[in-house]
Short mmCIF file of C-alpha atoms and ligand atoms in Angstrom, two decimals:
data_model
loop_
_atom_site.label_atom_id
_atom_site.label_comp_id
_atom_site.label_asym_id
_atom_site.label_seq_id
_atom_site.Cartn_x
_atom_site.Cartn_y
_atom_site.Cartn_z
CA MET Q 25 273.55 193.05 59.73
CA ASP Q 26 272.63 194.88 56.38
CA PHE Q 27 272.36 198.28 54.91
CA SER Q 28 268.82 198.49 55.89
CA ASP Q 29 269.91 198.35 59.47
CA PHE Q 30 272.04 201.61 58.88
CA ASN Q 31 270.27 204.86 59.31
CA LEU Q 32 270.47 205.63 55.62
CA ASN Q 33 268.23 207.95 53.69
CA LYS Q 34 266.72 206.73 50.57
CA PRO Q 35 269.15 208.19 48.10
CA LEU Q 36 272.10 206.10 49.52
CA LEU Q 37 269.95 202.92 50.16
CA GLN Q 38 269.04 203.07 46.29
CA ALA Q 39 272.71 203.39 45.61
CA VAL Q 40 274.03 200.87 47.52
CA GLU Q 41 271.52 198.62 46.25
CA GLU Q 42 272.32 199.31 42.27
CA LEU Q 43 275.91 198.68 43.53
CA GLY Q 44 274.90 195.50 44.46
CA TYR Q 45 276.12 195.50 48.04
CA THR Q 46 273.83 194.13 50.47
CA THR Q 47 276.09 193.45 53.77
CA PRO Q 48 278.65 196.12 55.28
CA THR Q 49 281.89 194.79 55.88
CA ALA Q 50 283.07 194.73 59.74
CA ILE Q 51 284.80 198.02 59.28
CA GLN Q 52 282.00 199.42 57.79
CA GLU Q 53 279.77 198.29 60.17
CA GLN Q 54 281.41 199.57 63.34
CA VAL Q 55 282.46 203.30 62.01
CA PHE Q 56 279.10 204.35 60.90
CA ALA Q 57 277.46 205.45 64.28
CA PRO Q 58 280.53 206.82 65.81
CA ILE Q 59 281.36 209.05 62.83
CA MET Q 60 277.85 210.13 62.52
CA ALA Q 61 278.07 211.34 66.07
CA GLY Q 62 280.90 213.52 65.47
CA LYS Q 63 283.60 211.47 67.09
CA ASP Q 64 287.19 211.42 66.27
CA LEU Q 65 288.07 208.02 64.91
CA LEU Q 66 290.99 206.10 63.84
CA GLY Q 67 289.81 202.71 62.18
CA ILE Q 68 292.09 199.83 60.98
CA SER Q 69 291.24 196.97 58.97
CA GLN Q 70 292.66 195.36 56.28
CA THR Q 71 293.27 196.27 52.36
CA GLY Q 72 290.22 195.18 50.54
CA SER Q 73 287.79 195.56 53.48
CA GLY Q 74 286.07 198.62 52.38
CA LYS Q 75 287.52 201.23 54.13
CA THR Q 76 286.59 203.88 51.63
CA MET Q 77 282.46 203.20 52.02
CA ALA Q 78 283.02 203.06 55.12
CA TYR Q 79 283.81 206.77 55.86
CA LEU Q 80 282.09 207.56 52.05
CA LEU Q 81 278.62 206.31 53.56
CA PRO Q 82 278.28 208.45 56.65
CA ILE Q 83 280.13 211.51 55.15
CA ILE Q 84 277.05 211.60 52.19
CA ARG Q 85 274.75 210.97 55.01
CA LEU Q 86 275.93 213.80 56.85
CA TRP Q 87 275.57 216.21 54.44
CA LYS Q 88 273.02 218.87 54.17
CA PHE Q 89 272.50 221.04 50.94
CA SER Q 90 273.72 224.83 51.44
CA PRO Q 91 273.74 227.21 48.95
CA LYS Q 92 277.51 228.17 50.02
CA ARG Q 93 279.11 225.44 48.28
CA THR Q 94 282.32 225.64 49.66
CA PRO Q 95 284.08 222.17 50.80
CA ASP Q 96 283.60 221.36 54.58
CA THR Q 97 285.45 218.13 54.25
CA ILE Q 98 288.66 216.89 53.00
CA ILE Q 99 290.14 213.72 52.30
CA ILE Q 100 294.09 213.14 52.21
CA VAL Q 101 295.42 209.95 50.26
CA PRO Q 102 298.98 208.64 49.39
CA THR Q 103 298.65 208.44 45.57
CA ARG Q 104 297.17 209.87 42.27
CA GLU Q 105 295.27 206.85 41.82
CA LEU Q 106 293.29 206.38 45.15
CA VAL Q 107 292.27 210.43 44.03
CA VAL Q 108 290.51 208.81 41.63
CA GLN Q 109 289.06 205.92 43.12
CA VAL Q 110 287.70 207.90 45.97
CA CYS Q 111 286.01 209.97 43.52
CA GLU Q 112 284.56 207.37 41.25
CA GLU Q 113 283.34 205.44 44.73
CA PHE Q 114 281.79 208.60 45.48
CA GLU Q 115 280.18 209.47 42.32
CA LYS Q 116 278.54 205.64 42.92
CA LEU Q 117 277.24 206.45 46.01
CA ALA Q 118 276.09 210.05 45.67
CA LYS Q 119 274.43 209.32 42.60
CA TYR Q 120 270.95 210.40 43.80
CA THR Q 121 272.25 213.71 45.68
CA SER Q 122 273.37 216.70 44.39
CA MET Q 123 276.52 216.62 46.94
CA LYS Q 124 279.95 217.39 44.49
CA ILE Q 125 283.39 216.08 44.64
CA ALA Q 126 286.33 217.56 43.54
CA GLY Q 127 289.85 215.18 43.15
CA ALA Q 128 293.30 217.11 43.07
CA TYR Q 129 296.82 215.91 42.82
CA GLY Q 130 300.36 217.08 42.00
CA GLY Q 131 302.34 216.97 38.49
CA THR Q 132 298.79 218.25 36.54
CA ASN Q 133 297.56 221.67 36.27
CA ILE Q 134 296.30 223.06 39.85
CA LYS Q 135 294.31 226.19 37.92
CA THR Q 136 291.97 223.72 36.30
CA GLN Q 137 291.74 221.62 39.95
CA MET Q 138 291.04 225.46 41.46
CA ALA Q 139 288.44 226.10 38.95
CA THR Q 140 286.56 222.61 39.77
CA ILE Q 141 286.48 223.31 43.11
CA ALA Q 142 285.57 226.91 42.92
CA GLU Q 143 282.30 225.86 40.90
CA GLY Q 144 281.08 224.10 44.46
CA ALA Q 145 282.52 221.19 45.62
CA ASP Q 146 281.32 220.01 48.95
CA VAL Q 147 284.34 217.47 49.43
CA VAL Q 148 287.90 217.61 48.24
CA VAL Q 149 289.97 214.29 47.67
CA ALA Q 150 293.65 215.26 47.41
CA THR Q 151 297.54 214.02 47.65
CA SER Q 152 298.87 215.64 50.65
CA GLY Q 153 300.78 217.82 49.12
CA ARG Q 154 298.32 219.38 46.50
CA MET Q 155 296.02 219.68 49.73
CA VAL Q 156 298.44 222.06 51.20
CA ASP Q 157 298.85 224.00 48.32
CA LEU Q 158 295.08 224.19 48.00
CA ILE Q 159 294.19 225.27 51.26
CA LEU Q 160 297.59 228.06 51.44
CA ASN Q 161 296.01 229.34 48.00
CA ARG Q 162 292.95 229.49 49.92
CA THR Q 163 291.04 227.71 47.17
CA ILE Q 164 289.73 225.90 50.21
CA GLN Q 165 289.00 227.94 53.19
CA ALA Q 166 290.57 226.40 56.35
CA SER Q 167 287.86 227.96 58.39
CA GLN Q 168 284.86 225.72 56.56
CA ILE Q 169 286.45 222.46 57.09
CA LYS Q 170 284.22 220.60 59.31
CA ARG Q 171 285.83 217.43 58.90
CA VAL Q 172 289.46 215.66 57.52
CA VAL Q 173 289.74 212.10 56.40
CA ILE Q 174 293.02 210.80 56.37
CA ASP Q 175 293.15 207.51 53.99
CA GLU Q 176 295.82 204.94 54.21
CA VAL Q 177 297.52 206.91 57.03
CA ASP Q 178 300.30 204.08 57.51
CA GLU Q 179 301.21 204.48 53.92
CA LEU Q 180 301.13 208.49 53.94
CA LEU Q 181 304.05 208.29 56.92
CA LYS Q 182 305.77 205.47 55.59
CA LEU Q 183 306.23 207.74 52.14
CA GLY Q 184 307.35 210.56 54.37
CA PHE Q 185 304.32 212.76 54.12
CA ARG Q 186 304.40 213.33 57.91
CA ALA Q 187 305.32 216.99 57.79
CA GLU Q 188 302.37 218.04 55.37
CA ILE Q 189 299.91 215.84 57.27
CA THR Q 190 300.70 218.26 60.51
CA GLN Q 191 300.75 221.28 58.27
CA ILE Q 192 297.24 220.39 57.39
CA LYS Q 193 296.25 219.64 60.79
CA ASP Q 194 297.52 222.77 61.92
CA LEU Q 195 296.18 225.12 58.92
CA LEU Q 196 292.61 223.57 60.31
CA PRO Q 197 290.18 224.73 62.69
CA SER Q 198 290.43 222.89 66.29
CA LYS Q 199 286.62 222.42 65.94
CA ARG Q 200 286.40 219.70 63.62
CA GLN Q 201 285.92 215.97 62.89
CA THR Q 202 289.15 213.82 62.63
CA LEU Q 203 288.79 210.38 60.65
CA MET Q 204 291.96 208.14 60.32
CA PHE Q 205 292.22 205.13 58.49
CA SER Q 206 294.79 202.51 58.33
CA ALA Q 207 295.35 198.90 56.80
CA THR Q 208 298.23 198.44 59.76
CA MET Q 209 298.65 199.47 63.21
CA ASN Q 210 302.33 200.73 64.68
CA ALA Q 211 303.59 203.28 67.08
CA GLU Q 212 303.44 206.00 64.62
CA VAL Q 213 300.30 205.84 63.53
CA ASP Q 214 299.22 205.90 66.82
CA ALA Q 215 301.33 208.88 67.59
CA LEU Q 216 299.81 210.77 64.95
CA ALA Q 217 296.16 209.98 65.75
CA MET Q 218 296.99 211.37 69.18
CA LEU Q 219 297.61 214.75 67.10
CA SER Q 220 294.01 214.89 66.40
CA THR Q 221 291.80 217.36 68.33
CA HIS Q 222 289.98 214.72 70.26
CA THR Q 223 291.41 211.47 71.42
CA PRO Q 224 289.65 209.24 68.77
CA VAL Q 225 287.79 205.92 69.30
CA LYS Q 226 289.90 203.15 67.90
CA ILE Q 227 288.05 200.57 66.01
CA GLU Q 228 290.09 197.55 64.84
CA THR Q 229 288.36 194.91 63.09
CA SER Q 230 288.93 191.28 64.00
CA THR Q 231 290.79 188.74 62.21
CA SER Q 232 287.64 186.64 61.43
CA GLY Q 233 285.85 186.26 58.50
CA LYS Q 234 287.96 189.04 56.41
CA PRO Q 235 287.94 188.73 52.58
CA VAL Q 236 291.68 188.26 52.91
CA GLU Q 237 291.52 184.79 54.45
CA GLN Q 238 289.76 183.79 51.02
CA ILE Q 239 293.50 184.23 49.85
CA GLN Q 240 295.76 181.20 49.18
CA HIS Q 241 299.42 181.29 49.93
CA PHE Q 242 302.19 179.66 47.96
CA TYR Q 243 305.76 180.24 47.28
CA TYR Q 244 308.91 178.67 44.91
CA THR Q 245 312.31 178.92 45.90
CA VAL Q 246 313.93 179.99 42.65
CA LYS Q 247 317.61 180.48 41.66
CA ASN Q 248 317.74 184.08 40.57
CA THR Q 249 316.11 186.62 38.49
CA HIS Q 250 316.15 185.40 35.02
CA THR Q 251 314.87 181.73 36.37
CA LYS Q 252 312.14 183.49 38.14
CA ILE Q 253 311.41 185.17 34.84
CA ASN Q 254 311.26 182.04 33.14
CA LEU Q 255 309.02 180.23 35.80
CA ILE Q 256 306.33 183.74 35.35
CA ARG Q 257 306.26 182.61 31.48
CA HIS Q 258 305.92 179.19 32.11
CA LEU Q 259 303.25 179.77 34.81
CA LEU Q 260 301.53 182.64 32.53
CA LYS Q 261 301.24 179.91 29.56
CA THR Q 262 300.58 176.72 31.16
CA ASP Q 263 298.29 177.65 34.08
CA THR Q 264 294.87 178.51 32.79
CA SER Q 265 293.24 180.02 35.87
CA MET Q 266 295.89 182.92 35.48
CA GLN Q 267 292.98 185.30 33.95
CA LYS Q 268 294.12 188.40 35.60
CA VAL Q 269 297.34 188.30 37.11
CA LEU Q 270 299.13 191.55 38.94
CA VAL Q 271 302.71 190.67 38.84
CA PHE Q 272 304.99 193.03 41.94
CA GLY Q 273 308.03 193.55 39.78
CA GLY Q 274 309.91 195.17 42.50
CA GLY Q 275 311.46 198.37 41.41
CA LYS Q 276 310.74 200.51 38.55
CA ARG Q 277 313.81 199.03 36.31
CA MET Q 278 312.77 195.28 37.20
CA ALA Q 279 309.42 196.38 36.23
CA ASP Q 280 310.53 197.32 32.84
CA LEU Q 281 313.02 194.27 32.22
CA LEU Q 282 309.93 191.77 33.29
CA HIS Q 283 307.60 194.00 31.00
CA ALA Q 284 310.46 193.66 28.18
CA GLU Q 285 310.80 190.05 28.65
CA LEU Q 286 306.91 188.69 28.90
CA SER Q 287 305.92 191.20 25.90
CA PHE Q 288 307.73 188.72 23.45
CA ASP Q 289 305.54 185.92 24.60
CA PHE Q 290 302.70 187.50 25.67
CA PRO Q 291 302.31 190.69 22.97
CA ASP Q 292 299.28 192.88 23.83
CA GLU Q 293 298.21 190.79 27.12
CA VAL Q 294 300.97 192.27 29.21
CA ALA Q 295 301.37 196.12 30.80
CA VAL Q 296 303.20 197.91 33.17
CA ILE Q 297 302.76 200.82 35.61
CA HIS Q 298 305.31 202.55 37.59
CA GLY Q 299 305.95 206.34 38.82
CA ASN Q 300 308.06 206.74 35.69
CA LYS Q 301 304.59 206.80 33.60
CA ASN Q 302 303.03 209.78 32.93
CA GLN Q 303 299.31 209.97 34.68
CA ASN Q 304 297.17 209.59 31.85
CA THR Q 305 299.21 206.29 30.85
CA ARG Q 306 298.76 205.00 34.17
CA LEU Q 307 294.93 205.17 34.49
CA ARG Q 308 294.54 204.10 30.62
CA THR Q 309 296.79 201.10 31.93
CA LEU Q 310 294.33 200.52 35.03
CA ASP Q 311 291.63 201.01 32.59
CA ASP Q 312 293.02 198.50 30.42
CA PHE Q 313 293.64 195.56 33.53
CA GLU Q 314 290.20 196.06 35.14
CA SER Q 315 288.49 195.86 31.60
CA GLY Q 316 290.38 192.58 30.59
CA ALA Q 317 291.74 194.44 27.79
CA CYS Q 318 295.19 193.17 29.29
CA ARG Q 319 295.86 190.21 31.48
CA ILE Q 320 298.94 190.70 33.29
CA LEU Q 321 299.53 193.87 34.70
CA ILE Q 322 303.36 194.23 36.32
CA ALA Q 323 303.53 196.83 38.67
CA THR Q 324 305.59 198.37 41.63
CA ASP Q 325 304.71 198.67 45.57
CA LEU Q 326 303.71 202.49 45.40
CA LEU Q 327 301.87 202.12 42.29
CA ALA Q 328 300.12 198.77 43.16
CA ARG Q 329 298.49 200.25 46.04
CA GLY Q 330 295.96 202.02 44.51
CA ILE Q 331 294.82 199.32 42.25
CA ASP Q 332 291.65 198.22 43.40
CA VAL Q 333 290.91 196.24 40.53
CA THR Q 334 288.13 193.62 40.29
CA ASP Q 335 288.56 189.76 40.00
CA ILE Q 336 292.18 189.57 40.10
CA THR Q 337 292.97 186.04 39.99
CA HIS Q 338 296.66 185.67 40.70
CA ILE Q 339 299.27 187.80 42.52
CA LEU Q 340 303.12 186.69 41.51
CA HIS Q 341 305.76 188.73 43.70
CA ILE Q 342 308.95 188.53 41.75
CA ASP Q 343 310.96 189.38 44.75
CA VAL Q 344 309.98 189.08 48.47
CA PRO Q 345 309.07 192.38 50.18
CA ASP Q 346 311.23 193.39 52.96
CA ILE Q 347 308.50 194.05 55.31
CA PRO Q 348 305.74 192.09 56.43
CA GLU Q 349 302.89 194.39 55.94
CA SER Q 350 303.81 195.14 52.17
CA TYR Q 351 303.02 191.36 51.77
CA ILE Q 352 299.57 191.77 53.25
CA HIS Q 353 299.45 194.93 50.83
CA ARG Q 354 300.47 193.21 47.67
CA SER Q 355 298.66 190.24 48.26
CA GLY Q 356 295.66 192.22 49.43
CA ARG Q 357 295.01 193.03 45.94
CA THR Q 358 293.09 189.66 45.19
CA GLY Q 359 290.75 188.19 47.38
CA ARG Q 360 288.59 191.77 47.32
CA ALA Q 361 285.40 191.89 48.56
CA GLY Q 362 285.16 188.00 49.36
CA GLN Q 363 286.49 186.71 46.33
CA SER Q 364 288.91 184.04 46.21
CA GLY Q 365 292.61 184.66 45.27
CA ILE Q 366 296.00 183.33 44.58
CA SER Q 367 299.28 184.76 45.89
CA ILE Q 368 302.54 182.99 44.65
CA VAL Q 369 306.30 184.11 45.85
CA LEU Q 370 309.25 183.79 44.27
CA SER Q 371 311.84 183.61 46.39
CA SER Q 372 315.52 183.02 45.90
CA GLU Q 373 317.92 181.50 48.68
CA ASN Q 374 318.81 184.75 49.68
CA GLU Q 375 315.71 185.90 50.27
CA MET Q 376 314.45 182.84 52.59
CA PRO Q 377 315.03 184.69 55.62
CA LEU Q 378 312.59 187.49 55.02
CA LEU Q 379 309.85 184.98 53.64
CA ASN Q 380 310.50 183.20 56.64
CA GLN Q 381 309.94 186.60 58.85
CA ILE Q 382 306.28 187.26 57.07
CA ILE Q 383 305.39 184.00 57.56
CA GLU Q 384 306.33 184.33 61.03
CA GLN Q 385 305.00 187.90 62.03
CA THR Q 386 301.80 187.63 59.77
CA GLN Q 387 301.08 183.94 60.83
CA ILE Q 388 300.02 183.53 57.08
CA ARG Q 389 300.46 179.98 55.57
CA ILE Q 390 302.59 180.28 52.79
CA THR Q 391 302.97 176.61 51.25
CA PRO Q 392 306.06 175.63 49.33
CA LEU Q 393 305.66 174.31 45.66
CA ALA Q 394 307.65 171.84 43.73
CA PHE Q 395 309.56 173.93 41.02
CA PRO Q 396 308.42 172.65 37.86
CA ASP Q 397 311.21 170.29 35.97
CA GLU Q 398 309.98 172.19 32.41
CA VAL Q 399 311.60 175.19 33.79
CA GLU Q 400 314.84 176.46 32.48
CA ILE Q 401 317.35 177.49 35.26
CA SER Q 402 319.55 180.55 34.06
CA ASP Q 403 323.15 180.96 35.37
CA ILE Q 404 322.84 184.61 34.57
CA PHE Q 405 322.71 186.94 37.87
CA LEU Q 406 321.82 190.48 37.43
CA PRO Q 407 324.12 193.32 38.77
CA ASP Q 408 321.60 193.89 41.72
CA GLU Q 409 321.43 190.14 42.82
CA THR Q 410 325.00 190.48 43.03
CA MET Q 411 325.83 193.29 45.17
CA LYS Q 412 324.56 191.21 48.36
CA GLY Q 413 326.26 188.24 46.90
CA GLY Q 414 329.82 187.11 46.06
CA MET Q 415 331.20 188.03 42.91
CA LYS Q 416 333.22 186.65 40.13
CA ILE Q 417 334.03 188.08 36.40
CA ILE Q 418 333.83 186.05 33.83
CA GLN Q 419 335.00 188.36 30.97
CA VAL Q 420 336.41 191.95 30.39
CA LYS Q 421 336.24 193.15 27.08
CA GLN Q 422 336.84 196.65 25.71
CA LYS Q 423 335.68 198.47 22.25
CA LYS Q 424 337.97 199.36 19.66
CA VAL Q 425 337.65 203.39 19.80
CA PRO Q 426 338.60 205.75 16.71
CA GLU Q 427 341.70 207.85 17.43
CA LYS Q 428 341.84 211.06 19.12
CA GLY Q 429 343.95 213.30 21.15
CA ALA Q 430 346.61 212.97 23.68
CA ALA Q 431 344.52 214.07 26.54
CA PHE Q 432 341.76 211.55 25.58
CA HIS Q 433 344.22 209.09 25.35
CA GLU Q 434 345.87 209.64 28.50
CA LYS Q 435 342.26 209.32 29.88
CA LYS Q 436 341.80 205.99 27.84
CA THR Q 437 344.79 204.57 29.13
CA ARG Q 438 343.67 205.38 32.52
CA THR Q 439 340.08 203.91 32.09
CA LYS Q 440 341.61 200.73 30.51
CA LYS Q 441 343.68 200.36 33.25
CA PHE Q 442 341.04 200.79 35.82
CA LEU Q 443 338.63 198.40 33.67
CA SER Q 444 341.03 195.53 33.40
CA SER Q 445 341.74 196.01 37.11
CA LEU Q 446 337.90 195.60 37.75
CA PRO Q 447 337.94 191.51 37.70
CA GLU Q 448 340.14 191.32 40.23
CA LYS Q 449 338.92 193.75 42.40
CA ILE Q 450 335.44 192.57 42.32
CA ASN Q 451 336.83 188.64 43.04
CA ASN Q 452 338.32 190.23 46.05
CA GLY Q 453 334.55 191.38 47.28
CA TYR Q 454 335.07 194.96 46.69
CA ASP Q 455 332.12 197.37 46.69
CA LEU Q 456 331.38 199.11 43.67
CA GLU Q 457 329.23 201.07 44.97
CA ASN Q 458 331.59 202.60 47.42
CA TYR Q 459 334.64 202.75 45.82
CA SER Q 460 336.27 206.40 45.38
CA GLU Q 461 339.20 205.59 42.67
CA PRO Q 462 339.33 208.73 40.40
CA ASN Q 463 338.46 206.21 37.14
CA MET Q 464 335.17 205.29 39.22
CA VAL Q 465 333.63 208.26 37.06
CA VAL Q 466 333.28 205.96 34.28
CA TRP Q 467 331.09 203.38 36.37
CA GLU Q 468 329.03 206.56 37.73
CA LYS Q 469 328.77 207.94 34.33
CA VAL Q 470 327.35 204.95 33.29
CA LYS Q 471 324.74 204.64 36.63
CA ARG Q 472 324.08 208.85 35.76
CA ARG Q 473 323.13 208.46 32.42
CA ASN Q 474 320.89 205.25 33.63
CA LYS Q 475 319.36 207.19 35.97
CA LYS Q 476 318.17 210.03 33.36
CA ASN Q 477 317.09 207.73 30.91
CA PRO Q 478 315.81 204.74 32.99
CA GLN Q 479 314.02 203.32 30.43
CA PHE Q 480 314.90 199.69 29.76
CA PRO Q 481 317.13 198.45 27.87
CA GLY Q 482 318.97 201.15 28.44
CA ASP Q 483 322.88 201.32 28.16
CA PHE Q 484 323.42 200.66 31.46
CA PHE Q 485 322.99 196.67 31.46
CA SER Q 486 321.47 193.99 28.96
CA ASN Q 487 318.97 192.15 30.13
CA GLN Q 488 320.59 189.10 27.99
CA HIS Q 489 324.17 189.12 29.14
CA ASN Q 490 324.26 190.79 31.95
CA GLN Q 491 326.75 193.23 30.11
CA TYR Q 492 327.78 197.04 30.98
CA PHE Q 493 328.44 199.46 28.15
CA THR Q 494 330.15 202.52 27.96
CA ASN Q 495 331.12 204.59 24.95
CA GLU Q 496 334.71 203.47 25.50
CA THR Q 497 334.14 199.92 26.91
CA THR Q 498 332.26 196.99 27.04
CA LEU Q 499 332.30 195.29 30.41
CA CYS Q 500 330.92 191.71 30.45
CA PHE Q 501 330.60 189.87 33.79
CA SER Q 502 328.04 187.52 35.42
CA ILE Q 503 327.98 187.47 39.17
CA PRO Q 504 326.41 184.35 41.42
CA PRO Q 505 325.71 185.16 44.78
CA LYS Q 506 327.63 184.21 47.77
CA HIS Q 507 327.15 180.38 48.80
CA ASN Q 508 327.29 180.36 52.59
P1 ADP U 604 290.30 199.25 51.79
O1 ADP U 604 290.27 200.37 51.62
O2 ADP U 604 289.59 198.80 52.89
O3 ADP U 604 291.55 198.48 50.75
P2 ADP U 604 288.03 199.55 49.38
O4 ADP U 604 287.54 200.56 50.32
O5 ADP U 604 288.91 199.71 48.61
O6 ADP U 604 289.07 198.64 50.65
O7 ADP U 604 287.24 198.19 49.11
C1 ADP U 604 287.57 197.10 47.90
C2 ADP U 604 286.55 196.84 47.40
O8 ADP U 604 285.48 196.28 48.06
C3 ADP U 604 285.99 197.74 46.35
O9 ADP U 604 286.05 197.19 44.96
C4 ADP U 604 284.47 198.05 47.18
O10 ADP U 604 283.62 198.66 45.91
C5 ADP U 604 284.06 196.84 47.39
N1 ADP U 604 283.11 196.91 48.70
C6 ADP U 604 283.25 197.47 49.45
N2 ADP U 604 282.26 197.56 50.43
C7 ADP U 604 281.43 196.30 49.81
C8 ADP U 604 280.37 195.94 50.85
N3 ADP U 604 279.76 196.42 51.68
N4 ADP U 604 280.22 194.68 49.95
C9 ADP U 604 280.54 194.35 48.69
N5 ADP U 604 281.82 195.16 48.15
C10 ADP U 604 282.35 196.16 48.92
MG1 MG U 605 291.57 202.19 51.14
#
C-alpha cells in the first residue's frame, strides 16, 4: 500500500510526496479510514511509528474552508516541544491548503497565543493546562469543537494530567470525535479511553516490521557513575560511528553533572536540555542537535520524550530506567522511520535487577559488552548512589570560621558536634534523609540552597571529590554501595 491508495486530495498528495514519504506506516494505514468515518479511536503503536501524521492526514483531509475560522479541532500533548513538533509537521502537510494551526503552551504570554488563535486558526495544539485556560477564557469556543486529539495519552497520565484531560472532555460538546494515541497500552489508558463519548475503535499495530526493530541493544556493567562518565567519554572519543548521540542523563542534576564533565573533552560538541532551561534555549538546543551543530545531547526523560531528531545514531543510558516502558521510549529516539540505531545501557550492579526486568518484559535482546580495559574505574561514589547502598566515611574536615558572638559559638559547637558524630551515624547505616535531629538543619539548609540554585557545580556536592559544603564546614566523604 502506498499513499496514493489513500483517499487523499491533490494538496495533500503533493505535500506527502515532497516530504519524500512513499509508504504509510502501519498505524497510518490502519487509522485513516476510521477517522475519516468519524469514529472515536484509540491508536496504539510504538514510538517513532508516525502517529502524528496518522491523525494529521485525515484531519487535514476532512477540513473544509469556512469563513468563520474558529478552531474546530484541538490537539492535546504533554510537552512544549511536542506542541512545536506537531505544528511543524502540520505546516509541512497543510502547505498547499489554507488551513491554519496555532500552538500554545504554558510559561509564555497567553495574550500573544490568544491573539494568534483569534486571527483565525482551524486547529489548536496545546499542552493540557494551557488548553484548559484557552477554553475557560473562551479563546477556544468549546461548542465549536468537533474533534479532539489526545496524543501521548500514556505520558499525559504518567505526568498527572488526568484531571485536566477530564476537565477538557467535560467542557466539550458530547457530539464530537475523540482520537487518542499512545505508545503503550495499560489499564489506565484503557479506562480513560472509555470516557470518550462513544466506545472507541481500538487499533494496535502488530509488533512485526516495526522501525524500532532496527535498533540494536547493548549494555555494559559499570561500577559507579564516575566510571560511567569515564566510559561515555571513552566511547565518544574512540567510536567514530557516534555521530549524533543522545544521552539519557538521569535527573536534572545528573544531566548537568555529565554536561560539566563532557564539556572539558568535547567543547562545542555537547549540550544539555532539561526542565530548568528556558523554552528558547531548549528549542535552540534541539535545532543545534538536529542540524548537527552539536553532536552530543544530554537530556532528561521528560524532555527527551519530545525529541524527534532525525538520524540519531546512538542512545546512551547513564542509568537504567525504572520502568520498561521508559526504556522503549528512550531507545525509540533512534531507529526512527526505518533507520538503524544503537542503544547502549550503562548499568551498575545495583541496577541489574531493573535491567533484567526490562529484558523480561519487553522481550528485547540486550547484549552484554565487555568493559574496555582502557577505561579508568573510579572509586568515588555520588551521594545519590550511596543512599541505596552501604555507607562509609573517609574523612570529615571543618573549615576555620571568623570569630563571632556567643550565640554563634553555641550554634557552631552544636553543629560541630553533630557533624563529627555523622561518620559514625552513617557507618551505622542511618538514613540522612529521614533524620530529625535539630542539627539536621545544616543538612537541610544545604539541600534547600541547592534546590534553589540547582546549577551544577553547586555548593551541594562537588563532582571531583564528593564533598558537601556549608558555610561553616566541609564534609568530605565517599560512600560505596552495599555488597550483598
Ligand atoms: P510517533 O508519534 O509514533 O512517536 P512521529 O509521528 O513523531 O512518531 O514520527 C516519527 C518520524 O517518522 C518523524 O520524523 C516523521 O516525520 C517520520 N515519518 C512519519 N511517517 C512517515 C512515513 N510514512 N514514511 C517515512 N517517515 C515517516
Ligand atoms: Mg508522537
